[in-house]
């Protein structure tokens, strides 16, 4: 395995070249269970753009160190309130606003803009998921073209308990079907890798000790195809989802999500409803303990 000499010094991820035509972006903060701050999201984006621009790379894998894919957002950061040193890439308007408009601009940028950008990269992408993918962690996996999960993987979105619609890159109905999406959101209960495979979100479920090798073999097989044909095939499938309104659904649900933030600010003086926070944190803590 080699490293790309052009890659800057990342602090939250690694950029690897396990083979000449395969790039692997690895979340590298296992001590925090790969909690995402803004810096991590921008490092992921920078790594994806490096792989996208490299003519040798045909497939991009998104993986993670440690027992857990990602525990989700770093809740010490709130969009639009602490991002003065960040230069927006996808939505430059409104970030300096201290009101809900600034938070909305931030979520347009970090949680929909960046993820939609990754969804549309003209190369196949694969999420390699082990352990828990909670809220923002699930959101990292959703834009990838394929998801390969270990048999211990679980996908969780408890965000409705905080007064919002769910995490911001909102494709639950597309990924799970409408009734299972509603159950997941209403209850916050985790879905296992096997259940997600049955529902069509996950492509393959494999033993944990085979996850990396299986994912690499799948990437290797895809990389035998012509790069331009892969790009067109990806665009064709994405276009069919675009015609069904996937992009519009994201835009609408992000507005609803931020209405939840605005409502919580009016009711509780903070962007999240604290009513269920204690119980949800205990639930997530108990889930996390099982992954250690």
Steps between C-alpha positions, in 0.01 A plus 500: 500500500631844409425858593438781252790746531273787394270453798520771764545409864154386602433487874164320511519262205755305296525484124626162386568327170454130576542434129600716205145574385319493836498780759391455860391787723515390864337675796789498746366618837413170670555652843188715440325225305557711188277783612474754219598860548507737206871447449444128447227562243724737304790255518272229362399736221862589421593132486206419272602782266859370490371156403253647251773698323752214491460328160640175638229466765185316393335420835490683836443318829383681814607305810563564869746405774389339822191302599253762375450660160382831646308620804372800303526877537720674751217671689734759650492670158186663370483605133517873441608574858864388511613476140673835445822336383328276245472593134175352364520295181138435402291771673683827573201714605389562857773346715564820695139531609467431874134401467343178375583621147868445577438152632294418193779624272747284689289187469446572130879500466633229731226244512325524164737691272811294569317168510312573175835591343639161604187324372569646156877435471543331161672193644352205691514534878465230766427546871672235714300502824565323829341548840268794541410768247300750707312794340782695333685168464207357308504824301860432392409159365185603311668696216727208412403283202541171684492415870679191628444435869641266758260267674528708819401825327195697612348815349330745736324836470372630838471864389120525508536481879686833480206671327617470137397285203812284509857555387537761228593293191156346517452199270330267747193429286722434199733269690259307725156547347241734654365279780837384631629856471215621718561228759871582512430871545211462745685259731871571447559125514804365311471297183743212466717446195292195409178699516648780291618240250148359476359851452750578224719763665797267555649303210684232698540387860821319586683389816692783662839337443421474127361851453813675372602218265147456363462873437837520330413203278173666400688821417757299305225338291337837428837649403531255210228695318574805282503823704272692265246217488497490881441875511212477253344202680511688830355813344223297334384351831533834680306668221214253542486591871518869412194456277320347798574814701781394731672838496174685564422264788834589660432873464154474650595281795799721585257792533279290730805396702597861553143591591553251783814687604311831489214359704742369766664842520164665558390242757824417680759763400718242325496337154403154629202391706645382834192299603638159400871579492587315817326178403637506144853563621465203736373285213794604280741450788373146551528427128853641495607286795408189305741607223807525727 
